[in-house]
Coordinates of C-alpha atoms in Angstrom, one line a residue:
Chain A
M1 CA 85.5 -42.5 17.1
V2 CA 84.2 -41.0 13.9
L3 CA 82.1 -38.4 15.7
S4 CA 82.6 -37.2 19.2
C5 CA 80.5 -34.5 20.8
T6 CA 81.5 -33.2 24.2
D7 CA 79.5 -30.9 26.5
V8 CA 77.9 -29.2 23.4
R9 CA 75.8 -26.2 24.3
K10 CA 73.6 -24.4 21.8
T11 CA 71.2 -21.6 22.7
F12 CA 68.7 -19.5 20.7
G13 CA 68.4 -16.3 22.7
S14 CA 67.4 -17.3 26.2
H15 CA 66.2 -20.8 25.0
V16 CA 68.8 -23.5 25.7
V17 CA 68.4 -26.2 23.1
L18 CA 71.5 -28.3 23.7
D19 CA 72.6 -28.3 27.3
G20 CA 76.0 -30.0 27.7
L21 CA 75.2 -32.8 25.3
T22 CA 77.8 -35.6 25.0
L23 CA 77.6 -38.3 22.3
D24 CA 80.2 -40.6 20.6
V25 CA 79.7 -42.4 17.4
G26 CA 82.1 -45.2 16.3
E27 CA 83.1 -46.4 12.9
H28 CA 80.3 -48.3 11.0
E29 CA 78.0 -47.5 13.9
V30 CA 74.4 -46.4 13.4
V31 CA 73.0 -44.2 16.2
A32 CA 69.3 -43.3 16.4
L33 CA 68.4 -40.1 18.2
I34 CA 64.9 -40.2 19.7
G35 CA 63.1 -37.7 21.8
A36 CA 60.2 -35.3 21.8
S37 CA 60.0 -32.3 19.5
G38 CA 62.3 -29.6 20.7
S39 CA 64.6 -32.0 22.5
G40 CA 67.5 -30.9 20.3
K41 CA 67.8 -33.8 17.8
S42 CA 67.7 -31.7 14.6
T43 CA 69.8 -28.9 16.2
L44 CA 72.5 -31.4 17.1
L45 CA 72.7 -32.6 13.5
R46 CA 72.8 -29.0 12.2
C47 CA 75.6 -28.2 14.7
V48 CA 77.6 -31.3 13.6
N49 CA 77.3 -30.1 10.0
L50 CA 78.3 -26.6 11.1
L51 CA 75.1 -25.1 9.7
A52 CA 74.6 -23.9 13.2
E53 CA 77.4 -22.6 15.4
I54 CA 77.7 -24.1 18.9
D55 CA 77.9 -21.9 22.0
D56 CA 80.2 -24.1 24.0
G57 CA 81.8 -27.6 24.0
V58 CA 83.7 -29.5 21.3
I59 CA 82.7 -31.5 18.3
R60 CA 85.3 -33.8 16.8
L61 CA 85.3 -35.6 13.4
D62 CA 87.9 -38.3 13.3
G63 CA 89.6 -36.6 16.2
E64 CA 89.8 -33.2 14.6
D65 CA 88.1 -30.3 16.4
I66 CA 85.7 -29.1 13.7
T67 CA 84.2 -26.4 16.0
D68 CA 87.5 -24.5 16.1
P69 CA 86.7 -21.2 14.2
R70 CA 90.0 -21.6 12.3
V71 CA 88.7 -24.7 10.6
D72 CA 87.3 -24.3 7.0
P73 CA 83.6 -25.3 7.4
D74 CA 83.4 -26.1 3.7
A75 CA 86.1 -28.7 4.0
V76 CA 84.3 -30.3 7.0
R77 CA 81.0 -30.4 5.3
Q78 CA 82.5 -32.2 2.3
K79 CA 83.1 -35.1 4.7
I80 CA 79.7 -35.1 6.3
G81 CA 76.5 -35.8 4.4
L82 CA 73.2 -34.3 5.6
V83 CA 69.7 -35.4 4.5
F84 CA 66.8 -33.1 5.4
Q85 CA 63.2 -33.9 6.4
S86 CA 61.9 -31.8 3.5
Y87 CA 64.4 -33.3 1.0
N88 CA 65.6 -29.8 -0.1
L89 CA 66.3 -30.9 -3.7
F90 CA 67.2 -28.0 -6.0
P91 CA 63.9 -27.5 -8.0
H92 CA 65.6 -25.9 -11.0
M93 CA 67.9 -28.8 -11.6
S94 CA 67.2 -32.3 -13.0
V95 CA 67.7 -35.3 -10.7
L96 CA 71.0 -36.0 -12.3
D97 CA 72.2 -32.4 -12.0
N98 CA 71.2 -32.3 -8.3
I99 CA 73.4 -35.3 -7.7
T100 CA 76.4 -34.3 -9.7
L101 CA 76.5 -30.6 -8.6
A102 CA 78.8 -31.2 -5.6
P103 CA 81.1 -33.8 -7.2
V104 CA 81.7 -31.6 -10.2
R105 CA 81.8 -28.2 -8.5
V106 CA 83.3 -29.0 -5.1
H107 CA 85.3 -32.2 -5.7
K108 CA 86.3 -31.1 -9.2
R109 CA 85.6 -34.5 -10.7
P110 CA 85.2 -34.8 -14.5
A111 CA 81.5 -34.3 -15.5
N112 CA 81.2 -37.7 -17.3
E113 CA 82.7 -39.6 -14.4
A114 CA 80.4 -37.9 -12.0
R115 CA 77.4 -38.7 -14.3
D116 CA 78.4 -42.4 -14.5
Q117 CA 78.7 -42.6 -10.7
A118 CA 75.3 -40.9 -10.3
M119 CA 73.6 -43.2 -12.8
E120 CA 75.1 -46.2 -11.0
W121 CA 73.6 -45.0 -7.7
L122 CA 70.2 -44.2 -9.4
N123 CA 70.2 -47.7 -10.9
R124 CA 70.8 -49.2 -7.5
V125 CA 67.9 -47.4 -5.9
G126 CA 65.6 -48.0 -8.9
L127 CA 65.4 -44.4 -10.1
A128 CA 67.5 -44.5 -13.3
D129 CA 64.5 -43.6 -15.4
K130 CA 64.0 -40.4 -13.4
S131 CA 67.5 -39.0 -14.0
G132 CA 66.2 -36.3 -16.4
S133 CA 63.1 -35.5 -14.4
Y134 CA 62.7 -32.4 -12.2
P135 CA 62.1 -32.9 -8.5
D136 CA 58.4 -31.7 -8.7
K137 CA 57.6 -34.6 -10.9
L138 CA 58.8 -37.1 -8.2
S139 CA 56.9 -38.5 -5.3
G140 CA 58.1 -37.7 -1.8
G141 CA 59.8 -41.1 -1.4
Q142 CA 61.6 -40.7 -4.7
Q143 CA 62.7 -37.2 -3.8
Q144 CA 64.1 -38.3 -0.5
R145 CA 66.0 -41.2 -2.1
V146 CA 67.5 -38.8 -4.6
A147 CA 68.5 -36.5 -1.7
I148 CA 70.2 -39.4 0.0
V149 CA 72.1 -40.3 -3.2
R150 CA 73.0 -36.6 -3.5
A151 CA 74.7 -36.8 -0.1
L152 CA 76.3 -40.2 -0.8
V153 CA 78.1 -39.4 -4.0
N154 CA 80.5 -37.2 -2.0
S155 CA 81.6 -40.4 -0.1
P156 CA 81.0 -38.9 3.3
R157 CA 82.7 -40.2 6.4
L158 CA 79.4 -39.7 8.3
L159 CA 75.8 -39.5 7.1
L160 CA 73.3 -37.4 9.1
L161 CA 69.6 -38.1 8.6
D162 CA 67.2 -35.6 10.0
E163 CA 63.7 -37.1 10.3
V164 CA 64.0 -38.2 6.7
T165 CA 60.6 -40.0 6.7
S166 CA 58.6 -37.5 8.6
A167 CA 57.3 -35.7 5.6
L168 CA 56.4 -38.8 3.7
D169 CA 53.0 -40.5 3.2
P170 CA 52.9 -43.8 5.2
E171 CA 53.1 -46.0 2.1
L172 CA 56.3 -44.2 0.9
V173 CA 58.2 -44.6 4.1
G174 CA 59.2 -48.2 3.4
E175 CA 61.3 -47.5 0.2
V176 CA 63.4 -44.9 2.1
L177 CA 63.9 -47.1 5.1
T178 CA 65.0 -50.0 2.9
M179 CA 67.6 -47.8 1.4
I180 CA 69.0 -46.8 4.8
R181 CA 69.0 -50.4 5.9
D182 CA 71.1 -51.2 2.8
L183 CA 73.5 -48.4 3.7
K184 CA 74.0 -49.9 7.1
G185 CA 74.8 -53.2 5.5
E186 CA 77.6 -51.5 3.6
G187 CA 79.0 -50.1 6.9
M188 CA 78.1 -46.4 6.5
T189 CA 78.4 -44.5 9.8
M190 CA 75.1 -42.8 10.4
V191 CA 73.3 -40.6 13.0
L192 CA 69.6 -40.5 12.4
A193 CA 67.0 -38.4 14.2
T194 CA 63.7 -40.3 13.9
H195 CA 60.2 -40.7 15.1
E196 CA 60.0 -44.2 13.7
M197 CA 60.7 -46.3 16.8
G198 CA 60.2 -49.6 14.9
F199 CA 62.8 -48.5 12.4
A200 CA 65.2 -47.3 15.2
R201 CA 64.9 -50.8 16.7
Q202 CA 65.7 -52.5 13.4
V203 CA 68.5 -50.5 12.1
A204 CA 70.2 -48.8 15.0
D205 CA 73.2 -50.2 16.9
R206 CA 72.4 -47.8 19.7
V207 CA 69.5 -45.6 20.6
A208 CA 70.1 -42.3 22.4
F209 CA 67.1 -40.6 24.1
L210 CA 67.5 -36.9 24.1
D211 CA 65.7 -34.8 26.8
K212 CA 66.1 -31.1 27.5
G213 CA 69.2 -30.9 25.4
R214 CA 71.1 -33.8 26.9
V215 CA 71.4 -37.6 26.2
L216 CA 69.4 -38.9 29.1
E217 CA 69.7 -42.5 28.3
Q218 CA 71.5 -44.6 25.6
G219 CA 72.1 -48.2 24.8
P220 CA 71.1 -51.1 22.6
P221 CA 67.6 -50.5 21.1
E222 CA 66.1 -53.5 22.9
Q223 CA 67.1 -52.0 26.2
V224 CA 66.3 -48.3 25.6
L225 CA 63.0 -49.0 23.8
G226 CA 62.1 -52.2 25.7
D227 CA 63.2 -51.6 29.2
P228 CA 64.2 -48.0 29.8
V229 CA 65.8 -47.0 33.0
E230 CA 64.8 -43.4 33.2
A231 CA 61.3 -42.3 34.1
R232 CA 61.2 -39.7 31.3
T233 CA 62.1 -42.2 28.7
R234 CA 59.3 -44.4 29.8
Q235 CA 56.9 -41.5 29.7
F236 CA 58.0 -40.6 26.2
L237 CA 57.6 -44.2 25.0
A238 CA 54.2 -44.5 26.6
R239 CA 53.0 -41.4 24.7
I240 CA 54.4 -42.9 21.5
I241 CA 52.6 -46.2 22.1
E242 CA 49.4 -44.2 22.9
A243 CA 49.7 -42.6 19.5
G244 CA 50.1 -46.0 17.9
R245 CA 53.6 -45.3 16.6
L246 CA 55.5 -48.2 18.1
Chain B
M1 CA 41.3 -46.3 -17.6
S2 CA 37.6 -46.9 -17.8
S3 CA 36.1 -48.7 -20.7
G4 CA 35.8 -46.9 -24.1
L5 CA 32.1 -47.5 -24.1
Y6 CA 31.4 -44.9 -21.5
E7 CA 28.4 -42.8 -22.2
P8 CA 27.4 -39.8 -20.0
S9 CA 24.3 -40.4 -17.8
A10 CA 21.1 -38.6 -18.6
I11 CA 21.8 -36.1 -15.7
Q12 CA 25.3 -35.4 -17.0
Q13 CA 24.0 -34.9 -20.6
D14 CA 21.4 -32.4 -19.3
R15 CA 24.2 -30.5 -17.5
I16 CA 26.3 -30.5 -20.7
V17 CA 23.4 -29.0 -22.7
F18 CA 22.7 -26.4 -20.0
R19 CA 26.4 -25.3 -19.8
R20 CA 26.7 -25.1 -23.6
R21 CA 23.6 -22.8 -23.7
Q22 CA 25.1 -20.7 -20.9
A23 CA 28.4 -20.4 -22.8
I24 CA 26.6 -19.2 -26.0
R25 CA 24.6 -16.7 -23.9
S26 CA 27.8 -15.2 -22.3
V27 CA 29.4 -14.7 -25.7
L28 CA 26.4 -12.9 -27.1
L29 CA 26.1 -10.7 -24.0
A30 CA 29.7 -9.8 -24.2
A31 CA 29.4 -8.9 -27.9
L32 CA 26.3 -6.8 -27.2
S33 CA 27.8 -4.8 -24.3
T34 CA 31.0 -4.2 -26.2
A35 CA 29.1 -2.8 -29.1
I36 CA 27.0 -0.5 -26.9
V37 CA 30.1 0.8 -25.1
G38 CA 31.9 1.3 -28.4
I39 CA 29.0 3.3 -29.9
I40 CA 28.6 5.5 -26.8
L41 CA 32.4 6.3 -26.8
G42 CA 32.3 7.0 -30.6
V43 CA 29.3 9.3 -30.3
L44 CA 30.8 11.1 -27.3
I45 CA 34.1 11.8 -29.0
T46 CA 33.0 12.5 -32.6
G47 CA 30.0 14.4 -31.3
A48 CA 32.1 16.7 -29.2
P49 CA 32.0 20.3 -30.3
G50 CA 35.7 20.5 -30.9
W51 CA 36.1 17.1 -32.6
D52 CA 36.7 18.6 -36.1
R53 CA 39.6 20.8 -34.9
V54 CA 41.1 17.9 -32.9
R55 CA 40.9 15.6 -35.9
Q56 CA 42.7 18.1 -38.1
S57 CA 45.5 18.9 -35.6
F58 CA 46.1 15.3 -34.3
F59 CA 45.0 12.9 -37.0
D60 CA 46.1 14.4 -40.3
P61 CA 46.9 11.4 -42.6
S62 CA 49.0 13.4 -45.0
I63 CA 51.2 14.8 -42.3
A64 CA 51.5 11.3 -40.8
V65 CA 52.8 9.9 -44.1
D66 CA 55.2 12.8 -44.6
W67 CA 56.8 12.5 -41.2
L68 CA 56.8 8.7 -40.8
P69 CA 60.2 8.1 -42.3
E70 CA 61.9 10.7 -40.1
I71 CA 60.2 9.4 -37.0
L72 CA 61.1 5.8 -38.0
E73 CA 64.7 6.8 -38.4
G74 CA 64.6 8.3 -34.9
L75 CA 63.0 5.1 -33.6
W76 CA 66.0 3.1 -34.8
L77 CA 68.0 5.0 -32.3
N78 CA 65.4 4.2 -29.6
I79 CA 65.6 0.5 -30.4
R80 CA 69.4 0.4 -30.2
M81 CA 69.3 2.4 -27.0
L82 CA 66.7 0.0 -25.6
V83 CA 68.8 -3.1 -26.3
F84 CA 71.9 -1.6 -24.9
C85 CA 70.3 0.0 -21.9
A86 CA 68.1 -3.1 -21.0
I87 CA 71.1 -5.5 -21.1
S88 CA 73.4 -3.1 -19.2
A89 CA 70.8 -2.2 -16.6
L90 CA 69.9 -5.9 -16.0
A91 CA 73.6 -6.7 -15.6
L92 CA 74.2 -3.7 -13.2
G93 CA 71.1 -4.5 -11.2
L94 CA 72.2 -8.2 -10.7
L95 CA 75.7 -7.1 -9.7
I96 CA 74.4 -4.6 -7.2
A97 CA 71.9 -7.1 -5.7
V98 CA 74.6 -9.7 -5.3
L99 CA 77.0 -7.1 -3.7
R100 CA 74.3 -6.3 -1.2
T101 CA 74.1 -9.9 -0.1
L102 CA 77.9 -10.2 0.6
R103 CA 78.6 -11.0 4.2
G104 CA 81.7 -10.3 6.3
P105 CA 83.3 -7.1 7.6
V106 CA 85.6 -6.7 4.6
F107 CA 82.6 -6.1 2.4
F108 CA 81.0 -3.5 4.6
P109 CA 82.0 -0.6 2.4
V110 CA 80.8 -2.5 -0.7
R111 CA 77.5 -3.2 0.9
A112 CA 77.1 0.4 2.1
L113 CA 77.9 1.8 -1.3
A114 CA 75.5 -0.5 -3.1
T115 CA 72.7 0.3 -0.6
L116 CA 73.4 4.0 -0.9
Y117 CA 73.2 3.7 -4.7
T118 CA 69.9 1.9 -4.7
Y119 CA 68.4 4.3 -2.2
S120 CA 69.5 7.5 -4.0
F121 CA 68.9 6.5 -7.6
R122 CA 65.4 5.2 -6.9
G123 CA 64.6 8.6 -5.5
L124 CA 66.3 10.8 -8.1
P125 CA 64.1 11.6 -11.1
L126 CA 65.5 10.2 -14.4
I127 CA 65.2 13.5 -16.1
I128 CA 67.6 15.1 -13.6
V129 CA 70.0 12.3 -14.0
I130 CA 70.0 12.7 -17.7
Y131 CA 70.6 16.5 -17.5
L132 CA 73.4 16.0 -15.0
M133 CA 75.1 13.3 -17.0
A134 CA 74.6 14.7 -20.5
F135 CA 75.3 18.4 -19.7
G136 CA 77.4 18.1 -16.6
I137 CA 80.0 15.6 -17.6
P138 CA 80.9 17.3 -21.0
G139 CA 81.2 20.5 -18.9
L140 CA 84.2 19.0 -17.2
R141 CA 86.0 19.1 -20.6
L142 CA 87.9 15.9 -20.0
Q143 CA 89.7 14.2 -22.8
G144 CA 87.6 11.4 -24.5
T145 CA 84.2 12.4 -23.0
P146 CA 81.7 10.2 -24.8
S147 CA 78.8 11.6 -26.9
V148 CA 75.6 12.9 -25.4
T149 CA 73.8 9.8 -26.6
V150 CA 76.1 7.5 -24.7
L151 CA 75.9 9.7 -21.6
G152 CA 72.1 9.8 -21.8
G153 CA 72.1 6.0 -22.1
A154 CA 74.3 5.7 -19.1
A155 CA 71.9 7.9 -17.1
I156 CA 69.1 5.5 -18.0
V157 CA 71.2 2.4 -17.1
I158 CA 72.2 3.9 -13.7
T159 CA 68.6 4.8 -12.8
Y160 CA 67.0 1.6 -13.9
G161 CA 69.9 -0.5 -12.5
A162 CA 68.8 0.7 -9.0
Y163 CA 65.2 -0.5 -9.6
L164 CA 66.3 -3.8 -11.1
A165 CA 68.7 -4.4 -8.2
E166 CA 65.8 -4.3 -5.8
V167 CA 63.8 -6.7 -7.9
F168 CA 66.7 -9.1 -8.0
R169 CA 67.3 -8.7 -4.3
A170 CA 63.6 -9.6 -3.7
G171 CA 64.1 -12.7 -5.8
I172 CA 67.3 -13.7 -3.9
E173 CA 65.5 -13.2 -0.6
S174 CA 62.5 -15.3 -1.7
V175 CA 64.7 -18.4 -2.1
H176 CA 64.1 -20.4 1.0
P177 CA 67.0 -20.7 3.5
S178 CA 66.7 -24.5 3.4
Q179 CA 68.0 -24.3 -0.2
I180 CA 71.2 -22.6 1.0
A181 CA 71.5 -25.1 3.9
A182 CA 71.2 -28.0 1.4
A183 CA 73.9 -26.4 -0.9
R184 CA 76.3 -25.6 2.0
S185 CA 75.7 -29.1 3.5
L186 CA 77.1 -30.6 0.2
G187 CA 80.3 -28.6 0.7
L188 CA 79.5 -25.7 -1.7
S189 CA 81.0 -22.4 -0.7
Y190 CA 78.8 -19.4 -0.1
R191 CA 79.7 -18.1 -3.6
Q192 CA 79.0 -21.4 -5.3
S193 CA 75.7 -21.7 -3.4
M194 CA 74.7 -18.3 -4.7
R195 CA 75.8 -19.0 -8.3
F196 CA 74.4 -22.5 -8.8
V197 CA 71.4 -22.7 -6.4
V198 CA 70.1 -19.3 -5.3
L199 CA 70.5 -17.0 -8.3
P200 CA 69.1 -19.4 -10.9
Q201 CA 65.9 -19.7 -8.8
A202 CA 65.8 -16.0 -7.9
V203 CA 66.1 -14.9 -11.6
R204 CA 63.3 -17.3 -12.7
R205 CA 61.0 -16.1 -10.0
V206 CA 61.4 -12.4 -10.7
A207 CA 61.5 -12.7 -14.5
P208 CA 57.9 -11.2 -14.9
P209 CA 58.6 -8.0 -12.8
L210 CA 62.1 -7.7 -14.5
L211 CA 60.4 -7.8 -17.9
N212 CA 57.8 -5.4 -16.8
D213 CA 60.5 -2.9 -15.8
T214 CA 62.1 -3.4 -19.2
V215 CA 58.8 -2.4 -20.8
A216 CA 58.9 0.8 -18.7
L217 CA 62.5 1.3 -19.7
Q218 CA 61.6 1.1 -23.4
K219 CA 59.4 4.2 -23.0
D220 CA 61.8 6.1 -20.9
V221 CA 64.6 5.6 -23.5
G222 CA 62.7 8.4 -25.3
L223 CA 63.7 10.8 -22.6
I224 CA 67.2 11.1 -24.0
S225 CA 65.7 13.4 -26.6
L226 CA 65.9 16.0 -23.8
A227 CA 69.7 15.9 -24.1
G228 CA 69.6 16.5 -27.8
P229 CA 69.9 13.3 -29.8
I230 CA 67.3 12.9 -32.5
D231 CA 65.2 9.9 -31.5
A232 CA 61.6 9.2 -32.4
I233 CA 60.2 11.8 -30.0
R234 CA 62.7 14.5 -31.0
A235 CA 61.9 13.8 -34.7
A236 CA 58.2 14.1 -33.9
Q237 CA 58.8 17.3 -32.0
I238 CA 60.6 18.8 -35.0
G239 CA 57.7 17.7 -37.2
V240 CA 55.2 19.4 -34.8
A241 CA 57.2 22.6 -34.9
Q242 CA 57.4 22.7 -38.7
T243 CA 53.8 21.8 -39.5
A244 CA 52.1 23.4 -36.5
N245 CA 50.2 20.1 -36.2
F246 CA 50.4 17.4 -33.5
T247 CA 50.0 14.4 -35.8
P248 CA 53.7 13.5 -35.6
Y249 CA 53.4 13.0 -31.8
V250 CA 50.5 10.6 -32.4
V251 CA 52.6 8.7 -35.0
A252 CA 55.5 8.4 -32.6
G253 CA 53.1 7.3 -29.8
V254 CA 51.6 4.5 -32.0
L255 CA 55.1 3.4 -33.0
F256 CA 56.2 3.2 -29.3
V257 CA 53.1 1.0 -28.5
L258 CA 53.9 -1.3 -31.5
L259 CA 57.5 -1.5 -30.2
A260 CA 56.3 -2.5 -26.7
L261 CA 53.7 -5.1 -27.8
P262 CA 56.2 -8.0 -28.4
L263 CA 57.9 -7.3 -25.0
I264 CA 54.5 -7.1 -23.3
G265 CA 53.5 -10.3 -24.9
I266 CA 56.7 -12.0 -23.8
T267 CA 56.1 -10.7 -20.2
D268 CA 52.6 -12.1 -20.1
W269 CA 53.7 -15.4 -21.5
V270 CA 56.6 -15.7 -19.0
T271 CA 54.3 -14.7 -16.1
L272 CA 51.7 -17.3 -17.1
R273 CA 54.4 -19.9 -17.4
A274 CA 55.8 -19.0 -14.0
A275 CA 52.3 -19.2 -12.4
R276 CA 51.7 -22.6 -14.0
R277 CA 55.0 -23.9 -12.9
Q278 CA 54.3 -22.7 -9.3
N279 CA 51.0 -24.5 -9.3
A280 CA 52.5 -27.7 -10.7
G281 CA 54.7 -28.0 -7.6
T282 CA 53.1 -29.1 -4.3

C-alpha cells in the first residue's frame, strides 16, 4: 500500500468532518473520491498532506506512520504532491520559477538542472512558450497544468488532486483531464476528489463514495456509479444526473 | 480583426463630435474656475491689512539669498540622515514584523518583546524619544558613546521602525493562507515559505504605505535639530535669531518640500502601478 488511512477522525470544533474514515490506495492505483460538498473529500486530502492535523486514527505512507507527531512534516510533504482547486500558483513568480522553487530550495538540485527538467515538462504539456509568463497572464486551464507540473517535478510517491477542474470554464476542463489521464498511463499513484463523474469513470481504478466523513461504498467505477448498493449513493447520483453532470 | 475599411456609423460620428465638444467645454470651465479662485485668494492675502508686514518678515529676498548656503549645508545633514534612517527603519520594521509571526513556544519571549516594542513606540512621541536618547544616553558617561547626531538618528529609527513593522505585518497577513498551504505542500519549511512566497508578495503589496511613511520620516528627520546638530531647521533658526526675520524658515520649508517631491512622485507611481497590477489579475 502506498497510502493507508485507518479510522481517521477530524473535527472542526463540534463539527465532525471525518468520522473514522478508512481507505487504502495501492501502487499505481487511481482512486476517485466522490460525495456531496462537506462530505470530507478535501479535508481528507489536506490531512494526508499534513496541512491539517487529524484528531484520531493513523495515516501511513509506504507503511510509515506519518501522523506520528515525531515525524518531520516537511519530509513527508516532499513525497506527496498536492494540487488545489484554485491552482495557488505564486503570483510574483514566473511559471518557470514556480516550478523550480521546490526542486532548487527543498531538494537542493542545481538551478540549471531544475530548469531543464521544468522545460521538459512544460514542453510535454504544451506550455513551453509560457515559461517566462506570470500566472495572471495564463488561462485557468494553463494555470492548473502548471500547478500539476509544479507538484510533479518533485517526483512524488503520491499525487493528491483536490477538485482540480472545479474552478475551470467548461471548455478548459478537457486539457487538464487529458494531462491527468496521461499521468495515469505512466503509473502515477493518485487520489482525486472530483465532481466530474464522467472523468472518475474513465480514469479511476476505484471510486470511493464519501458520506458523513466515512467511505460508505467503494469499488470499480462501473459498479459504484452504475449500480450502487447503498441508498445514499443512489440518492447522490440521482441528484448529479438531475443537474446534468453525469 | 475587422477589416481596415471600417468607418464609424453616422450615429457614432455624431457621438464623437458631441464628446469632443464636451471635452473642450470641461477644459475651458476648469481654467476659468481656477483663475477665479486664484484671483480671490490673491486679493484676500495681498489685500489683508497686515500683508506688507508679513511680506517683509517672511518673504525677504535678500535675507533668503544670504542664508540659503547655510541652510543648504544643514540640509545635506538631513539628506544623509534620511537615507540612513529610512534604510535602517525599513530593515528594523521588517525584522520586527517577521519576529511577530514566529510560532512555537520557544519564540514566546521574542514575540512578546516585539509586540511590546511596537505598542510602546507607536505611542511614545518622537520628540521625547529623541530627548531621552540624545541627552539620556550621554548622561550615562559610558566609554564610546556615539555623537548626538547618531543618537538622534537612532531615536528616529526606533520610532519609525515600530510603525513600519505594523505596515509590514499588515502586508504579511494580507497574503492568503492558500499561498502558504501551496508552499508547504511542496515541502518548503515555514521559514522558506515566508522568505520565498509570503514576504515578496507582502512587501510588494505594502510598498505604497511604506513609501508614504518614508515621506513622513523625511520631515521628522528635522526634529534632530532639537538635540543640537545643525541641520536645515537649526540653520534656519540661527538665521531667524540673527536677522529678526522669519524668511530663513520659509526657505527651509521650501527646500523640504523640494526634497520630498521626488519621493512623493515615486510613491504615487508605485501606488498606481500596484493598483494597475491588481486590476490586471482576475
